[in-house]
Coordinates of C-alpha atoms and ligand atoms in Angstrom, one line a residue:
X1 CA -50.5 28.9 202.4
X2 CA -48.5 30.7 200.1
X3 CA -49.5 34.6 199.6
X4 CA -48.9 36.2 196.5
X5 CA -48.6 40.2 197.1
X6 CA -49.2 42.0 193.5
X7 CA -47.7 45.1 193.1
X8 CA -49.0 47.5 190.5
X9 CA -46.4 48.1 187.4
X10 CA -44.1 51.0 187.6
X11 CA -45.0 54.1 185.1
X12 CA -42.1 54.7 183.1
X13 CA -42.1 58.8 183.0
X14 CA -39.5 58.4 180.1
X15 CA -42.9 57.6 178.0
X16 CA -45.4 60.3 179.3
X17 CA -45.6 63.6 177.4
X18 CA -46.4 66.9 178.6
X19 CA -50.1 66.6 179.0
X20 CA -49.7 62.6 180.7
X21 CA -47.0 63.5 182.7
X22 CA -48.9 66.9 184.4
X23 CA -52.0 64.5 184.7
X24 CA -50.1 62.2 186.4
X25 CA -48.4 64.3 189.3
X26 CA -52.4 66.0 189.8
X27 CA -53.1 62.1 190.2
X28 CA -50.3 62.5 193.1
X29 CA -51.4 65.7 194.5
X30 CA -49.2 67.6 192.9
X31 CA -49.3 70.9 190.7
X32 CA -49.0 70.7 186.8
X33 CA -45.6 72.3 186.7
X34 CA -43.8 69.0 188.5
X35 CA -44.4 67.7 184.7
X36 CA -41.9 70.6 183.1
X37 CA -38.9 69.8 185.7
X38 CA -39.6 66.3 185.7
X39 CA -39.5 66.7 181.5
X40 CA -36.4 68.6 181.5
X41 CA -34.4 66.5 183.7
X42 CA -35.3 63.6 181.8
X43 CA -35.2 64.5 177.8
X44 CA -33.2 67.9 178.2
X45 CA -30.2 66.9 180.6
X46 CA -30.6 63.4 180.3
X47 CA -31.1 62.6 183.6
X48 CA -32.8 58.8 184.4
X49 CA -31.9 58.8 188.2
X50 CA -34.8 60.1 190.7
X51 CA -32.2 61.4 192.7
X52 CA -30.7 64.0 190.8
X53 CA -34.1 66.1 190.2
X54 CA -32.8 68.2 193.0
X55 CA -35.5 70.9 192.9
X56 CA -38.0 68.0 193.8
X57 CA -38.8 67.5 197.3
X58 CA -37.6 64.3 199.0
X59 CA -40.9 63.3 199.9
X60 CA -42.0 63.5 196.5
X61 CA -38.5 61.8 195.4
X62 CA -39.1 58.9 197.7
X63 CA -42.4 58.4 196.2
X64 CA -41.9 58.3 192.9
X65 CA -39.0 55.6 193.7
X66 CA -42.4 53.6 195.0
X67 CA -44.6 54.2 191.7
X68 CA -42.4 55.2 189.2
X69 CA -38.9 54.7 187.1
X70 CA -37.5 55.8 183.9
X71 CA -36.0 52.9 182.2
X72 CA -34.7 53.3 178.3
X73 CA -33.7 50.5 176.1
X74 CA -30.8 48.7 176.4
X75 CA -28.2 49.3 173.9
X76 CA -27.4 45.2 172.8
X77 CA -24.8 46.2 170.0
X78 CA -24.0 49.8 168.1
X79 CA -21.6 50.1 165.0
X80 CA -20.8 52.9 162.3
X81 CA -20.6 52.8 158.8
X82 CA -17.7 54.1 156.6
X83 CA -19.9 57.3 155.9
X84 CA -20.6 58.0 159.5
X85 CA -24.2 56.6 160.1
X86 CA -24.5 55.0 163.2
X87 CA -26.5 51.7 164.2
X88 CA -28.1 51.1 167.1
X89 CA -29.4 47.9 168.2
X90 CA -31.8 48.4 171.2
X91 CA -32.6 45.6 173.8
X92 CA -36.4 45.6 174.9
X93 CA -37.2 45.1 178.3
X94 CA -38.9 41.5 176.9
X95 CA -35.8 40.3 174.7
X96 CA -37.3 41.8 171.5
X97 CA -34.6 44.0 169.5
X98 CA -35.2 46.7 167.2
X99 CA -33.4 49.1 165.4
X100 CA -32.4 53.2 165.6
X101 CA -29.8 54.9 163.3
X102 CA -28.5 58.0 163.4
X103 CA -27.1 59.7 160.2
X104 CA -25.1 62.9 160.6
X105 CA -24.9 65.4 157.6
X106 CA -22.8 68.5 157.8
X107 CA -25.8 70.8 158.3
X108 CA -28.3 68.4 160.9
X109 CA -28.5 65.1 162.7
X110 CA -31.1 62.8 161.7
X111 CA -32.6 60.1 163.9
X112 CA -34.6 57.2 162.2
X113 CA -36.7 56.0 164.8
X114 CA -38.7 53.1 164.9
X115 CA -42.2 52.5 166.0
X116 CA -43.0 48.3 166.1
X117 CA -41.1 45.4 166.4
X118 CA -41.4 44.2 163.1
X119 CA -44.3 45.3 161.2
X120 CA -47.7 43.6 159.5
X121 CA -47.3 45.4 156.3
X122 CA -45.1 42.9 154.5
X123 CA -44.2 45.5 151.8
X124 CA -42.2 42.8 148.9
X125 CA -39.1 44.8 149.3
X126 CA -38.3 45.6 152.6
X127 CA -36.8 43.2 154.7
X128 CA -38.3 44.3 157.9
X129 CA -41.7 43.4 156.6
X130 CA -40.3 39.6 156.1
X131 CA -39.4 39.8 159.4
X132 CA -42.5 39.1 160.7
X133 CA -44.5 41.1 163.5
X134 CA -44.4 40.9 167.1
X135 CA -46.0 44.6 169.0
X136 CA -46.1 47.9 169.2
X137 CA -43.7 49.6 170.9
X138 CA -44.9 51.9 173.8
X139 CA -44.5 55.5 173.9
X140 CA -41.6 54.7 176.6
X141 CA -39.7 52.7 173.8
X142 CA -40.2 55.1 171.3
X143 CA -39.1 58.5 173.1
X144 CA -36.6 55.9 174.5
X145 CA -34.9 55.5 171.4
X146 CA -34.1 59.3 171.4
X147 CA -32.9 59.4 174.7
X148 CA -30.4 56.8 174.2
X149 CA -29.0 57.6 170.9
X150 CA -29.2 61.5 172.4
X151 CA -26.8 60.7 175.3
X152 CA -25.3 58.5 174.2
X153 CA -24.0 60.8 170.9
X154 CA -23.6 63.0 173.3
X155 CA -21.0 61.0 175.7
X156 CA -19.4 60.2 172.4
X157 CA -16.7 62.9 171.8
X158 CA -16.4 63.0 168.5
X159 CA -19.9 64.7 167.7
X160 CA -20.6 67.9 169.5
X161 CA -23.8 68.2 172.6
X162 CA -27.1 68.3 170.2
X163 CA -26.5 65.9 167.4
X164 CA -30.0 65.1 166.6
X165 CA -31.8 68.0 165.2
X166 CA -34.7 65.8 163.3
X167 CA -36.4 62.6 163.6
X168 CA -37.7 60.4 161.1
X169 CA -40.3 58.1 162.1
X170 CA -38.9 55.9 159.1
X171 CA -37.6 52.8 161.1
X172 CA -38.8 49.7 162.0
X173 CA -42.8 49.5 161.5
X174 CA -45.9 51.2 160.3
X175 CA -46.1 54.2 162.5
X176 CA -49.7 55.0 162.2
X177 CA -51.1 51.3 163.0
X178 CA -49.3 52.3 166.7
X179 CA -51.3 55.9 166.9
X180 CA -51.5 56.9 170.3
X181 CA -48.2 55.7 171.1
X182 CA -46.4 57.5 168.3
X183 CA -48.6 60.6 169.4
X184 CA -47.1 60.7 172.5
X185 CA -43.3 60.4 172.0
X186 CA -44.2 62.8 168.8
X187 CA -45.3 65.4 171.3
X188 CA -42.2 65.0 173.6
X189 CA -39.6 65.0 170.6
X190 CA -41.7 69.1 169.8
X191 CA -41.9 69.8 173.5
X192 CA -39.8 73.0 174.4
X193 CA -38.8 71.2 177.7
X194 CA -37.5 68.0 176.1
X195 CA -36.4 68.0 172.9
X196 CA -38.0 71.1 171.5
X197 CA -37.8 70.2 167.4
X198 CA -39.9 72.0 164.9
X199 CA -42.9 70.3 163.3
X200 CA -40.6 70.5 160.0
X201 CA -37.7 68.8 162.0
X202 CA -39.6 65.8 163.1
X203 CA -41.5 63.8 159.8
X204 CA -43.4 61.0 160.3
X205 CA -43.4 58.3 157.1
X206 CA -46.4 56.1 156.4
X207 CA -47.5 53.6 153.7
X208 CA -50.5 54.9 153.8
X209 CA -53.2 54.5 156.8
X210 CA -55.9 56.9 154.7
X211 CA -58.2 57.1 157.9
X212 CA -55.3 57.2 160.4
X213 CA -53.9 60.0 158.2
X214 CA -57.1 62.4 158.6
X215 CA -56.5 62.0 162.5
X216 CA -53.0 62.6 162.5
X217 CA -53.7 65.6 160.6
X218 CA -56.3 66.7 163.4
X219 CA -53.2 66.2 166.3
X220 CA -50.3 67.0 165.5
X221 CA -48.6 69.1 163.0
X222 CA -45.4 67.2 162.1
X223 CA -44.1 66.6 158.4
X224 CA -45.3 64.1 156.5
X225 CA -43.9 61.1 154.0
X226 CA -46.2 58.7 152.0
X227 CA -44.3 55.6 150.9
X228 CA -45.9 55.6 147.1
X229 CA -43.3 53.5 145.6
X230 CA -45.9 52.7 142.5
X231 CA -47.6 55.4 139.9
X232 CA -50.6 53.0 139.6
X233 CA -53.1 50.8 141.8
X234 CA -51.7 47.6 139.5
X235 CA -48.1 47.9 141.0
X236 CA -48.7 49.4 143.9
X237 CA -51.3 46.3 145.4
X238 CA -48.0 44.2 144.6
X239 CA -45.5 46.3 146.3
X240 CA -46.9 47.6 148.9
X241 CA -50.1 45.4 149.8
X242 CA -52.2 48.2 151.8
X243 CA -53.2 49.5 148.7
X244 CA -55.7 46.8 148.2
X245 CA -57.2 48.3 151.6
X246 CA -56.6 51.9 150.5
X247 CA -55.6 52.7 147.0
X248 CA -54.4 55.4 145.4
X249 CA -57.7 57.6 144.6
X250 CA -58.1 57.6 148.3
X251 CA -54.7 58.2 149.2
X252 CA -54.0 60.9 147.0
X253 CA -57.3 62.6 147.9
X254 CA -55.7 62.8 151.7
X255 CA -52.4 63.9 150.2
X256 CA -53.9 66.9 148.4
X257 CA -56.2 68.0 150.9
X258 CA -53.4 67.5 153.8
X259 CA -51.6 71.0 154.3
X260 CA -54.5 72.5 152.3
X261 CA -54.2 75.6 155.1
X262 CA -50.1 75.9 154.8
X263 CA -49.7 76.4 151.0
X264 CA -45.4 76.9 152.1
X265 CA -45.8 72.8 153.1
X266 CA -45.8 69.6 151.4
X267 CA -46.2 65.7 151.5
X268 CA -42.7 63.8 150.9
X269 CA -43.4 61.0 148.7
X270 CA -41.0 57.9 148.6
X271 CA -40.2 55.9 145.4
X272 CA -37.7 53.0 145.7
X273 CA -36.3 52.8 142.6
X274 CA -36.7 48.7 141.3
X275 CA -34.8 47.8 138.6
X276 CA -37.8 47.2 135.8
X277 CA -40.3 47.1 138.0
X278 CA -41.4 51.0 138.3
X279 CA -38.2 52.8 136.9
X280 CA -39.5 52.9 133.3
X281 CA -40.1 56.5 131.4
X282 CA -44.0 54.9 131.2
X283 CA -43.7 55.0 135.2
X284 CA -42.8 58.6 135.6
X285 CA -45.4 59.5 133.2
X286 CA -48.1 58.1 135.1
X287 CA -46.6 59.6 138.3
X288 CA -46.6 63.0 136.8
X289 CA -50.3 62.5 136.0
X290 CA -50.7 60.9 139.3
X291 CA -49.2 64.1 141.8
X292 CA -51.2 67.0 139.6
X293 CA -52.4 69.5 141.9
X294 CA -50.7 67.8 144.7
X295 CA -48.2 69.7 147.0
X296 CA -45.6 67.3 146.9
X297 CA -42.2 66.4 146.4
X298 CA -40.5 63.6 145.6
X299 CA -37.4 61.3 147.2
X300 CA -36.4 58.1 144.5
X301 CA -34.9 55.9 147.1
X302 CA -32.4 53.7 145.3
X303 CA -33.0 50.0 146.6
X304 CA -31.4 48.4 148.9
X305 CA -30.7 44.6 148.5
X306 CA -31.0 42.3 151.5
X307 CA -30.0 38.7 151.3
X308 CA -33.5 37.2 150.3
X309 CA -34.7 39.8 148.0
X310 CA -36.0 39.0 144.1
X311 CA -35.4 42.8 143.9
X312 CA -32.6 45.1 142.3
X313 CA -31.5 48.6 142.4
X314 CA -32.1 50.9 138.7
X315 CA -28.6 51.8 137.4
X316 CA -27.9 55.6 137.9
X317 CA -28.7 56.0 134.4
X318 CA -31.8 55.2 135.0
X319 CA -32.8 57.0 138.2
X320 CA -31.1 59.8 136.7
X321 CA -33.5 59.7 133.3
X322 CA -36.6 59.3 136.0
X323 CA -36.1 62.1 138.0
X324 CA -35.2 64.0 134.8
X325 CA -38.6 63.6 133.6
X326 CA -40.1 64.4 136.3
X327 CA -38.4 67.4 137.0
X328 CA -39.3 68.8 133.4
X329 CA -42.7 68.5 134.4
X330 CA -42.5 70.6 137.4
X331 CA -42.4 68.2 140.3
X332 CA -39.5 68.7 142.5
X333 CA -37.6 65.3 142.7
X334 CA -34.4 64.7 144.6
X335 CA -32.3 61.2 144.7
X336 CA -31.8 60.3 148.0
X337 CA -28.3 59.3 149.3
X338 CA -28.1 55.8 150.1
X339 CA -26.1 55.7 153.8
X340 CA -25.2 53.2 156.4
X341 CA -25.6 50.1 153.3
X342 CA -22.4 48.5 154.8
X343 CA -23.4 47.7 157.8
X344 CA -26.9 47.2 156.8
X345 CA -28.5 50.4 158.1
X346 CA -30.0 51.7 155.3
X347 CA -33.7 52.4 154.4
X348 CA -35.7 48.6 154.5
X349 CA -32.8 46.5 155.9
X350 CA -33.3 46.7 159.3
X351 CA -34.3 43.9 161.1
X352 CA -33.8 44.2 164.6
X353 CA -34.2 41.0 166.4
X354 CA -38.2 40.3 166.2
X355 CA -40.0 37.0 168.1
X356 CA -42.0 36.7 165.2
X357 CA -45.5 36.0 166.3
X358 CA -47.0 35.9 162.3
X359 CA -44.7 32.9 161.4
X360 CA -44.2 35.1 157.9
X361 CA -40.3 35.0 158.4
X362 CA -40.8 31.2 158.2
X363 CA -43.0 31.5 155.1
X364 CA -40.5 34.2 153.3
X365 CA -37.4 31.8 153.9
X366 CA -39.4 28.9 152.7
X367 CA -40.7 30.7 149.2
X368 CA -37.0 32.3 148.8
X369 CA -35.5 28.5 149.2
X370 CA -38.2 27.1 147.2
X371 CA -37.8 29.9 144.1
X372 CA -33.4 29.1 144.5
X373 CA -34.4 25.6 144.3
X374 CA -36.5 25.9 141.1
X375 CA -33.7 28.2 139.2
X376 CA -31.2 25.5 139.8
X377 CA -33.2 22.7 138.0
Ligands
LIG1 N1 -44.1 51.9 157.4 C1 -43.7 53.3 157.2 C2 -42.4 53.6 157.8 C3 -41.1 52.9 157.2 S1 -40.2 54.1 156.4 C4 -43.6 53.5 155.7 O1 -43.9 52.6 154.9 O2 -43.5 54.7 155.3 C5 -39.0 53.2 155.5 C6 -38.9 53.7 154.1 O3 -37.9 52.9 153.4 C7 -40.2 53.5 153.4 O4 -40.4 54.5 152.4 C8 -39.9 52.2 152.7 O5 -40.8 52.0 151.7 C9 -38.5 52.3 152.3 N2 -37.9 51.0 152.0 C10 -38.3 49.8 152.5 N3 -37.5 48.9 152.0 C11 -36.6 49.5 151.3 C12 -35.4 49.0 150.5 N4 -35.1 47.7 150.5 N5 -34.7 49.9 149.9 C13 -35.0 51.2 149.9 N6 -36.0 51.7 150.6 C14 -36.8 50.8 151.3

């Protein structure tokens, strides 16, 4: 007779933060401080071989090798746009692809990280929400998307030793319907002995998860982005369908109470500019009305197009008139630079490679073939 021998899954260290990583070496027998060189080997020099953390002893060397690895994604594909932003197509461990891009600006390094494969949201303009939804990532995949694009910046020449100085937690996925996990690799990316970023270098971007919201609030103290896209409940159930679960009275009540006890900070909030659709004069009106008494600022995100989208970008004109308006009002309103559109790495085209488990990609393609089909009658 055959006998099947289970052994227990490895713990990949590259996902345990500060407080996981000490509980785990007490789990061994070890002291607390094993988590700090373990932590700096792996985020600070980059270091996924057991081997090299030379001030470990071989005993506890050889077994980690038994009960633990550090394994990050696998880069599948990388390329860089004309501006500089670089793309990063990640291989899972089960197939599943997902996406990372790093833009460089003169002054900082930003990394947009993503947090599912795919995501349930299904926002009408992004095209990672058509994409379907597979899982979360874990806090491994997450914190692994920093490590790779860290080292391998790094190994790349042309960009000097630290090139990320911030993450945005803008990529693929809804980052708080993946809490814990998020948490985590959140905590590593601020941790002095990994990656030690400020809580203003380090933003995490939300549709808005109202409840999920007043615990992020209670743990962790990064910035934070509201995707509003829409001054009114109306729109906004169209656009971004979460809203019908949490609208805007609810949402705004969160925004205004969330860095009640920092007056210097405030919520980013994210307005894709549509052509028509929320770009009018009326529009910034009611979002003037909408942000009173609300620390805020805003980011008009010009659209970008992806090949099955009913949606266009607003003219300059008109993006121009919008943040015009509300400017004279008193809200501070930047237009934020579209980079990495030529290869498709820009905010709501990324797609990874996602086994979609919700069948919507099927659905979307159908609708979009159907709706060509009707306008050529
Ligand atoms: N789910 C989170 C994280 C994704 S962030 C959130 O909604 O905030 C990605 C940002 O890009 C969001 O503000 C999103 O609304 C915006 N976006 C999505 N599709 C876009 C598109 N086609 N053009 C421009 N911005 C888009």
């Amino acid at each position: 007779m055959e006998i099947l021998t289970q052994t227990a899954p490895k713990t990949n260290l590259l996902g345990l933060s500060r407080k996981a990583m000490e509980a785990f070496f007490v789990s061994l027998g070890e002291k607390p401080y094993r988590a700090q060189q373990v932590l700096k080997w792996i985020h600070f020099e980059g270091v996924h071989a057991i081997d090299a953390m030379t001030n470990l002893s071989k005993a506890l060397r050889a077994k980690l090798h038994e009960i633990a690895e550090i394994t990050p994604p696998e880069i599948a594909y990388e390329s860089t746009a004309q501006d500089g932003t670089h793309k990063f197509l990640l291989r899972l461990a089960d197939g599943n692809c997902i996406e990372t891009i790093f833009i460089p600006e003169t002054e900082r390094g930003t990394l947009c990280v993503s947090s599912q494969v795919g995501c349930t949201l299904n926002c009408d303009f992004c095209s990672t929400g058509k994409q379907g939804f597979n899982r979360n990532l874990s806090a491994a995949e997450i914190i692994g998307q920093v490590w790779t694009a860290a080292r391998s910046l790094s190994e790349n020449k042309t960009t000097h030793d630290r090139a990320v100085t911030n993450v945005v937690m803008m990529g693929m996925g809804e980052p708080l319907l993946n809490f814990d996990n998020v948490v985590s690799a959140m905590d590593i990316m601020l941790d002095d002995f990994a990656y030690g970023l400020s809580k203003r270098r380090v933003t995490l971007s939300t549709a808005g998860v109202v409840p999920a919201m007043l615990k992020l609030r209670e743990v962790s103290d990064v910035a934070l982005a509201v995707s509003l896209h829409a001054p009114n409940d109306e729109l906004r159930d169209v656009l971004v369908p979460l809203n019908k679960k949490y609208p805007l009275k609810e949402l705004m009540q969160v925004c205004k109470d969330y860095f009640k006890d920092d007056k210097r900070r405030y919520v980013t909030m994210e307005y894709v500019m549509l052509a028509g659709i929320n770009d009018t004069p009326t529009h910034a009106k009611q979002l003037i009305r909408l942000l009173e008494g609300i620390p805020s600022k805003v980011n008009l995100i010009p659209f970008n197009p992806f090949p099955t989208t009913i949606y266009k970008r607003s003219d300059r004109a008109t993006i121009d008139k919008f943040r015009e308006i509300l400017m004279a009002a008193g809200i501070n309103a930047i237009t934020r630079k579209t980079r990495g559109d030529d290869i498709d790495a820009a905010c709501g085209q990324l797609v990874g490679q996602v086994k979609d488990r919700t069948r919507r990609s099927e659905r979307h393609l159908k609708k979009f073939a159907d709706s060509q089909n009707a306008s050529n009658l």
